[in-house]
Amino acid sequence: MTTFPYRRRTTTTTVGLVAAASLAATGLPAAAGAQPAIDEATGAPRAELPERVASAVDLTGLNRHLVAFQRIADRHGGTRAAGEPGYDASVDYVVARLEEAGFDVTTPEFEYERFTIDTERLLVPDSELDVQMFTYSPSTPGGGLDGPLAPLPPERELGCASTDFAGVDVAAAIAVVRRGECTFAEKARLAADAGAAALLVVNNTGGPVHGTLGDASAGVIPVGGLDPVDGDALFDAAGTPATLELVGEVTVDTSRNVLAQTSTGRTDNVVVVGAHLDAVYAGISDNGTGSAALLETALRLGAAPEVNNAIRFAWWGAEELGLHGSTQYVRSLDSEQQLDIALYLNLDMVGSPNPGYFVYDGDGSDGLSDPGPHGSAQIERALVDHLASQGIEAEGTAFDGRSDYREFVAVGIPAGGLFTGAEGEMTEEQAARWGGTAGEAYDPHYHQPEDDLGNVNRRALLVNARTAAHVATAYGLSTEDVNGDPGARRRQAAERGQLTDGAPALPRTGRLATR
Ligand SMILES: [Zn+2]
């Protein structure tokens, strides 16, 4: 992931201003003589709800959830992955905390396709090389597929055009190409069209290639990936006899999401906030931090807060296997139910050990990805401004569909979220601004067994959790700046003829005068 400097915006009160602004926009005079509520404990004016919830979020609560997730992983073979008992125990933990706080909790099951790999290796004379079978690749015949290696020449090694295979004898051979430019599925189709019996894709950067063909229909010939350490030599091994063994299959598994919604607030303009609960191993940074921030927000807000819009909390399953929980959830809603969702906020990795402070680039201003649906720019602004109120200058990050906001965006729901970085490396400029280590990954243990309790920056976690709590609660008060929904107050104001935006007072029936 690349990052670009982000335009600095006005400071703290913006988010508060969001609610205040929308109240102001209603032209609603503060109730005559209405004094701000007094906090009995301090005698001082009581802060707005978003501020109260955000400041109630603390490290003690957040860290308690991280410790719980670590112990769950320790008790279940070091993993909280989908389909493993460690994931179910994580579900039970979150459900128990929410029920204790008075939430009605559901854990809807969903089905998803899982690709289970049994064997993956390449035998060449005198050695056996590690190969990564691509998801949805068909298996080689029993005993493996024999054939000569057929690498493409350097000037056209990508295999992204049929002409790249011209003049190369790939018939019944194992074609070898380089990763890059086009999809693995496109490379496989072109190789198959050229007569290849199988395809090997050598990575264009260090490390193995854990790729996918996207879906079963793209599995035309067996396809595997190689780390350049093993694969580069294959480009000089044209004609070398080899045996490729790739054995795997698609199985249909089930898993669960966890859903809990405030009993207060409108259910036709719902604010959804989500984080995936599954992991690759213990997954304390990815995504124990997001799950903990979401849980602490829900517990601090409570099950029946003074909000106008209901807030729905979602812990997604099987995100690491393909965003399955969130995708199945959105697809399980009919169009009216999707319309009832005002916006979606995502928390996926919000406490990376070498933390960046990123906000999804909802307005596309960083040129990293397309803008999100209308309202996504406003969500980005709200998140950036609340981070700024805590002294953090955030940067935009690609809205590239790599996390659970993807399906919400796909159906037109405005979205945004927070992210502290994964395998990408921090720049000098970022390190100077955020105090991290330049040249080091934001999370050096991303998707590795070492992603444990020691792999979290707790300051970043607290800052992001408070921003999530503040912004989610503020949208619980009003989403007007995101989707123009006036909410109850403006409608009442309009009906009472108290609109100050120049529009004529609405007759009680609500229909505008025709002349
Ligand atoms: Zn994640």
XYZ file of C-alpha atoms and ligand atoms in Angstrom:
516
model
C 0.000 0.000 0.000
C 1.302 3.507 -0.894
C 0.351 6.646 1.009
C 0.280 10.340 0.006
C 0.362 13.501 2.205
C -3.197 14.458 3.218
C -4.651 17.982 3.048
C -4.713 19.423 6.575
C -8.215 20.345 7.696
C -9.646 22.452 10.537
C -9.243 21.183 14.063
C -11.089 19.442 16.775
C -14.586 20.526 17.035
C -15.382 19.633 13.469
C -16.906 16.302 14.370
C -18.723 17.953 17.239
C -19.500 20.530 14.599
C -20.899 17.806 12.365
C -23.690 17.287 14.883
C -23.748 20.965 15.812
C -23.561 21.948 12.139
C -26.485 19.766 11.240
C -28.424 21.126 14.182
C -27.450 24.601 13.013
C -28.490 23.664 9.479
C -31.897 22.808 10.855
C -32.207 26.429 11.855
C -33.509 24.988 15.032
C -33.142 27.575 17.759
C -31.911 25.975 20.912
C -35.022 25.378 22.986
C -35.751 28.790 24.544
C -33.762 29.024 27.760
C -32.560 25.425 27.339
C -29.347 25.157 29.330
C -26.732 22.532 28.444
C -27.234 19.479 30.684
C -25.164 19.706 33.852
C -22.956 16.802 34.798
C -24.069 15.974 38.348
C -20.629 14.642 39.233
C -18.639 17.685 38.146
C -21.346 20.358 38.089
C -19.903 21.368 34.728
C -21.935 21.452 31.513
C -22.224 17.852 30.312
C -20.218 17.212 27.170
C -22.045 16.128 24.035
C -22.681 12.396 23.808
C -19.950 11.740 21.210
C -17.368 13.336 23.463
C -18.638 11.461 26.493
C -18.436 8.095 24.771
C -15.028 8.796 23.223
C -13.450 9.889 26.483
C -14.892 6.868 28.277
C -12.937 4.595 25.938
C -9.686 3.796 27.723
C -6.671 1.517 27.427
C -7.692 -0.607 30.369
C -10.852 -1.679 28.565
C -9.195 -2.004 25.167
C -6.268 -4.002 26.452
C -8.536 -6.345 28.388
C -10.092 -7.477 25.100
C -6.658 -7.951 23.514
C -5.577 -10.113 26.444
C -8.765 -12.148 26.082
C -8.118 -12.697 22.347
C -4.510 -13.742 23.052
C -5.595 -16.261 25.688
C -8.232 -17.616 23.332
C -5.556 -18.151 20.693
C -3.222 -19.742 23.235
C -5.965 -22.150 24.302
C -6.757 -23.065 20.658
C -3.469 -23.927 19.015
C -2.362 -20.346 18.434
C -5.132 -19.505 15.970
C -8.418 -17.569 15.814
C -8.879 -18.321 12.104
C -12.296 -18.875 10.562
C -13.426 -22.471 10.905
C -11.231 -22.997 13.981
C -12.430 -23.331 17.599
C -10.412 -20.189 18.381
C -12.747 -18.190 16.171
C -15.865 -19.577 17.846
C -14.375 -18.761 21.241
C -13.755 -15.204 20.040
C -17.420 -14.998 19.012
C -18.512 -16.261 22.423
C -16.302 -13.682 24.152
C -17.733 -10.743 22.212
C -21.307 -11.991 22.583
C -20.921 -12.372 26.356
C -19.572 -8.845 26.811
C -22.363 -7.356 24.691
C -25.117 -9.272 26.466
C -23.726 -8.182 29.822
C -24.154 -4.597 28.556
C -27.793 -5.208 27.650
C -27.500 -5.660 23.884
C -29.642 -8.091 21.929
C -27.027 -10.044 20.026
C -27.398 -12.277 16.979
C -24.744 -14.466 15.346
C -26.074 -15.149 11.863
C -24.384 -17.996 10.041
C -23.170 -17.658 6.480
C -21.686 -20.079 3.998
C -18.512 -19.439 2.040
C -16.219 -21.289 -0.253
C -12.904 -22.292 1.283
C -10.042 -23.602 -0.736
C -8.210 -26.380 1.106
C -4.731 -27.267 -0.199
C -3.268 -30.736 0.372
C -0.076 -30.850 -1.698
C 1.969 -28.164 -3.440
C 5.478 -28.739 -4.828
C 7.568 -28.649 -8.007
C 10.140 -31.328 -8.667
C 13.035 -30.418 -10.954
C 16.230 -32.410 -11.436
C 18.069 -32.699 -8.063
C 15.660 -30.471 -6.107
C 12.115 -29.858 -4.866
C 10.836 -26.272 -4.918
C 8.110 -24.673 -2.787
C 5.109 -23.693 -4.848
C 1.950 -21.932 -3.639
C -1.194 -23.394 -5.183
C -3.550 -20.590 -6.250
C -7.082 -20.601 -4.878
C -9.500 -22.140 -7.371
C -6.651 -23.741 -9.334
C -7.629 -27.199 -10.574
C -5.482 -30.019 -9.167
C -2.821 -31.847 -11.181
C -3.555 -35.480 -12.056
C -2.589 -38.167 -9.484
C 1.159 -38.460 -9.141
C 1.653 -34.981 -10.549
C 1.882 -33.368 -13.998
C 5.066 -34.015 -15.980
C 6.268 -31.582 -18.602
C 9.183 -29.444 -19.711
C 9.506 -25.931 -18.278
C 8.604 -23.226 -20.808
C 9.596 -19.772 -19.527
C 8.651 -16.647 -21.502
C 11.537 -14.445 -22.670
C 12.466 -11.461 -20.425
C 11.025 -8.792 -22.724
C 7.597 -10.378 -22.598
C 7.710 -12.421 -19.393
C 4.407 -11.111 -17.979
C 2.206 -13.243 -20.230
C -0.499 -10.606 -20.412
C -1.001 -10.873 -24.181
C -1.299 -13.863 -26.511
C 1.674 -12.468 -28.414
C 3.774 -12.933 -25.280
C 3.540 -16.712 -25.878
C 4.390 -16.523 -29.563
C 7.472 -18.513 -30.524
C 7.663 -20.253 -27.162
C 6.988 -24.002 -27.206
C 4.456 -24.194 -24.351
C 2.419 -27.059 -25.786
C 1.803 -29.616 -22.995
C 4.515 -27.783 -21.045
C 4.670 -25.949 -17.728
C 4.732 -22.286 -18.718
C 6.647 -19.824 -16.509
C 5.690 -16.130 -16.314
C 6.334 -13.168 -14.023
C 3.715 -11.599 -11.705
C 2.406 -8.142 -12.659
C 0.060 -6.025 -14.752
C -2.765 -8.436 -15.511
C -4.596 -10.855 -13.234
C -3.484 -14.390 -12.543
C -6.708 -15.584 -14.158
C -5.864 -13.699 -17.386
C -2.339 -15.188 -17.446
C -3.788 -18.694 -16.907
C -6.329 -18.292 -19.719
C -3.688 -17.010 -22.172
C -1.279 -19.828 -21.248
C -4.043 -22.410 -21.668
C -5.013 -20.861 -25.017
C -1.383 -21.253 -26.074
C -1.550 -24.948 -25.168
C 0.227 -24.989 -21.799
C -0.628 -27.826 -19.397
C 0.101 -25.717 -16.284
C 1.380 -22.278 -15.270
C 3.896 -21.014 -12.729
C 3.896 -17.341 -11.696
C 7.142 -16.047 -10.194
C 6.695 -13.123 -7.778
C 7.835 -9.658 -8.866
C 8.847 -8.818 -5.316
C 10.312 -10.835 -2.435
C 8.315 -13.657 -0.854
C 5.859 -16.332 -1.885
C 2.735 -15.556 -3.946
C -0.530 -16.433 -2.220
C -2.793 -15.783 -5.176
C -6.299 -16.559 -6.334
C -7.905 -17.058 -9.724
C -10.983 -15.297 -8.330
C -13.541 -18.070 -8.780
C -13.796 -21.680 -9.918
C -14.696 -20.745 -13.517
C -11.207 -19.265 -13.995
C -9.506 -22.552 -13.095
C -8.611 -23.715 -16.620
C -5.151 -25.208 -15.901
C -3.230 -25.822 -12.652
C -1.530 -22.595 -11.446
C 1.026 -22.042 -8.736
C 3.263 -19.229 -7.493
C 6.926 -19.107 -6.544
C 9.175 -16.899 -4.475
C 11.828 -15.396 -6.810
C 14.457 -17.137 -4.724
C 13.148 -20.403 -6.177
C 11.553 -19.088 -9.371
C 14.071 -16.801 -11.025
C 16.238 -19.731 -12.092
C 13.314 -21.234 -14.002
C 13.566 -18.457 -16.587
C 16.888 -19.977 -17.646
C 15.618 -23.572 -17.560
C 13.617 -23.860 -20.785
C 13.039 -27.535 -21.663
C 14.045 -28.844 -18.223
C 11.826 -31.788 -17.257
C 9.704 -31.076 -14.191
C 6.835 -32.549 -12.192
C 4.231 -30.222 -10.709
C 2.032 -31.469 -7.857
C -0.847 -29.229 -6.827
C -3.733 -30.869 -4.934
C -6.522 -28.786 -3.456
C -10.278 -28.448 -3.448
C -13.080 -26.034 -2.835
C -15.174 -26.858 0.198
C -18.215 -24.994 1.438
C -17.815 -23.969 5.071
C -19.967 -21.995 7.443
C -19.020 -19.305 9.909
C -20.752 -16.575 11.885
C -20.902 -12.810 12.165
C -21.788 -11.092 15.430
C -24.410 -8.306 15.242
C -25.712 -6.012 17.976
C -27.788 -2.856 17.566
C -28.816 -0.099 19.946
C -32.460 -0.423 20.967
C -32.769 3.343 20.477
C -32.617 5.373 17.269
C -34.277 5.125 13.924
C -33.957 1.801 12.142
C -34.365 3.333 8.675
C -31.162 5.381 8.877
C -28.759 3.023 10.622
C -25.081 3.704 11.275
C -23.144 0.433 10.830
C -19.684 0.060 12.358
C -17.695 -3.110 11.699
C -14.445 -4.972 12.275
C -13.429 -8.480 11.319
C -13.042 -10.890 14.234
C -11.202 -13.690 12.460
C -7.442 -13.854 12.056
C -4.672 -15.737 10.229
C -2.989 -16.841 13.489
C -3.634 -15.184 16.922
C -4.164 -11.888 15.056
C -3.862 -9.368 17.874
C -2.869 -6.476 15.589
C -4.924 -7.887 12.688
C -7.600 -7.619 13.836
C -7.779 -7.897 17.590
C -7.241 -4.133 17.674
C -10.238 -3.337 15.457
C -12.448 -5.856 17.271
C -11.433 -4.420 20.651
C -11.991 -0.804 19.565
C -15.439 -1.719 18.268
C -16.339 -3.656 21.413
C -15.194 -0.883 23.720
C -17.198 1.659 21.706
C -20.333 -0.465 22.030
C -19.832 -1.019 25.755
C -19.197 2.676 26.428
C -22.139 3.810 24.331
C -24.487 1.281 25.895
C -27.449 -0.538 24.432
C -29.955 2.322 24.703
C -28.159 5.654 24.214
C -29.759 9.016 23.361
C -29.298 8.721 19.623
C -31.539 9.583 16.690
C -30.166 6.875 14.441
C -29.679 3.298 15.576
C -26.053 2.161 15.665
C -25.369 -1.416 14.520
C -22.128 -3.074 15.581
C -20.792 -5.925 13.425
C -17.927 -8.361 13.965
C -17.320 -10.055 10.650
C -16.222 -13.619 10.093
C -13.895 -15.062 7.424
C -12.516 -11.696 6.287
C -9.053 -13.156 5.857
C -10.405 -15.791 3.478
C -12.067 -13.274 1.203
C -14.249 -10.748 3.040
C -16.917 -13.460 3.276
C -18.798 -12.409 6.425
C -19.390 -8.783 5.413
C -20.058 -9.692 1.780
C -22.620 -12.335 2.665
C -24.219 -9.986 5.168
C -24.757 -7.155 2.679
C -25.978 -9.600 0.047
C -28.434 -11.103 2.550
C -30.204 -7.715 2.818
C -32.967 -6.771 0.405
C -32.867 -3.368 -1.266
C -35.023 -1.741 1.416
C -32.782 -3.081 4.171
C -29.711 -1.813 2.324
C -31.426 1.588 2.004
C -31.978 1.572 5.761
C -28.171 1.727 6.175
C -26.982 5.346 6.217
C -23.264 4.611 6.221
C -20.539 2.107 7.131
C -17.389 2.637 9.246
C -14.597 0.017 9.098
C -11.908 -0.772 11.681
C -9.279 -3.145 10.323
C -5.869 -2.850 12.050
C -5.957 0.268 14.257
C -2.956 -0.388 16.506
C -0.058 -1.489 14.278
C 3.297 -1.631 16.122
C 4.918 0.967 13.814
C 1.698 2.841 13.299
C 0.673 5.008 10.395
C -2.471 7.095 10.794
C -4.536 6.442 7.697
C -8.115 7.211 6.747
C -9.708 5.648 3.673
C -9.624 8.169 0.841
C -13.371 8.586 0.485
C -13.152 11.607 -1.849
C -10.440 10.071 -3.993
C -8.301 13.177 -3.469
C -5.122 11.166 -3.102
C -5.559 9.528 -6.494
C -5.017 6.086 -4.988
C -8.485 4.782 -5.691
C -11.873 5.868 -6.949
C -13.954 8.038 -4.626
C -16.544 6.186 -2.581
C -20.300 6.657 -2.864
C -21.610 10.137 -2.003
C -21.038 10.821 1.642
C -17.736 8.942 1.805
C -15.824 12.238 1.506
C -17.694 13.597 4.531
C -16.947 10.459 6.528
C -13.260 10.838 5.644
C -13.364 14.465 6.781
C -15.022 13.576 10.087
C -12.393 10.912 10.850
C -9.469 13.096 9.784
C -10.746 16.026 11.862
C -11.219 14.008 15.011
C -7.720 12.519 14.666
C -6.482 16.108 14.223
C -8.259 17.041 17.448
C -5.943 14.517 19.095
C -2.888 16.037 17.469
C -2.622 13.501 14.653
C -2.293 14.555 11.037
C -3.714 11.626 9.106
C -3.060 10.547 5.527
C -5.365 9.114 2.928
C -5.108 5.426 2.098
C -6.476 3.536 -0.878
C -10.143 2.672 -0.833
C -9.148 -0.424 -2.771
C -11.588 -3.014 -1.469
C -9.076 -4.889 0.667
C -11.364 -4.895 3.691
C -14.975 -5.241 4.808
C -16.224 -1.938 3.437
C -15.982 -3.385 -0.088
C -19.519 -4.809 -0.393
C -21.109 -1.799 1.299
C -19.435 0.454 -1.261
C -20.396 -1.927 -4.042
C -24.115 -1.395 -3.260
C -23.719 2.386 -2.953
C -23.521 2.777 0.829
C -21.080 5.563 1.812
C -18.191 4.245 3.831
C -14.911 5.049 5.486
C -12.622 3.859 8.166
C -9.355 3.871 10.019
C -6.166 1.931 9.348
C -2.658 1.975 10.848
C -0.836 0.062 8.109
C 0.126 -3.531 7.306
C 3.037 -4.782 5.180
C 3.783 -1.356 3.671
C 6.927 0.495 4.807
C 6.893 3.818 6.672
C 8.508 6.706 4.827
C 10.997 9.183 6.272
C 8.375 11.906 6.093
C 5.813 9.785 7.920
C 8.292 8.766 10.606
C 9.085 12.434 11.221
C 5.393 13.275 11.499
C 4.167 10.257 13.472
C 7.266 9.255 15.398
C 7.611 5.792 13.828
C 10.548 3.946 12.213
C 11.244 4.775 8.578
C 11.939 1.917 6.224
C 10.192 -0.552 8.554
C 6.801 -2.127 7.898
C 3.868 -0.620 9.786
C 3.272 -4.178 11.027
C 6.398 -6.333 10.658
C 4.442 -9.369 11.833
C 1.457 -8.943 9.508
C -0.259 -12.321 9.017
C 2.437 -14.137 10.991
C 2.430 -16.205 14.221
C 4.285 -13.341 15.948
C 1.193 -11.104 15.650
C 0.591 -11.346 19.400
C 0.048 -9.081 22.448
C 3.505 -7.642 21.932
C 2.665 -6.571 18.395
C 0.450 -3.572 19.195
C 1.051 0.174 19.588
C -1.385 1.052 22.345
C -1.267 4.809 21.834
C -2.359 4.368 18.237
C -5.056 1.961 19.388
C -6.421 4.435 21.942
C -6.366 7.383 19.527
C -8.138 5.425 16.794
C -10.639 3.811 19.150
C -11.628 7.236 20.474
C -12.027 8.618 16.972
C -14.181 5.658 15.991
C -16.306 6.080 19.126
C -16.722 9.818 18.600
C -17.574 9.697 14.917
C -19.914 6.719 15.181
C -21.816 8.363 18.032
C -21.955 11.709 16.206
C -23.577 9.941 13.247
C -25.945 8.390 15.757
C -27.079 11.966 16.341
C -27.137 13.056 12.708
C -26.065 11.772 9.319
C -27.221 14.930 7.549
C -23.813 15.832 6.200
C -23.397 12.329 4.755
C -26.786 11.540 3.247
C -28.778 14.726 3.790
C -31.141 12.906 6.092
C -32.699 15.653 8.185
C -33.588 13.214 10.860
C -36.487 13.752 13.210
C -35.444 17.201 14.341
C -35.350 18.893 10.953
C -38.613 17.299 9.862
C -40.246 18.603 13.068
C -38.611 21.984 12.557
C -39.872 22.087 9.004
C -43.348 21.154 10.133
C -43.239 23.855 12.804
C -42.262 26.351 10.098
C -38.964 26.941 11.855
C -36.785 26.410 8.831
C -34.304 29.226 8.356
C -32.797 28.100 5.092
C -35.163 30.346 3.136
C -37.512 27.586 2.154
C -41.180 28.434 2.704
C -42.717 26.829 5.780
C -44.246 23.515 4.910
C -47.990 23.265 5.345
C -48.896 20.784 8.038
C -49.691 18.196 5.363
C -46.038 18.366 4.391
C -46.752 19.086 0.691
C -45.254 22.372 -0.697
C -47.632 25.131 -1.841
C -48.149 25.013 -5.634
C -48.294 28.721 -6.143
Zn -7.426 -7.511 8.784
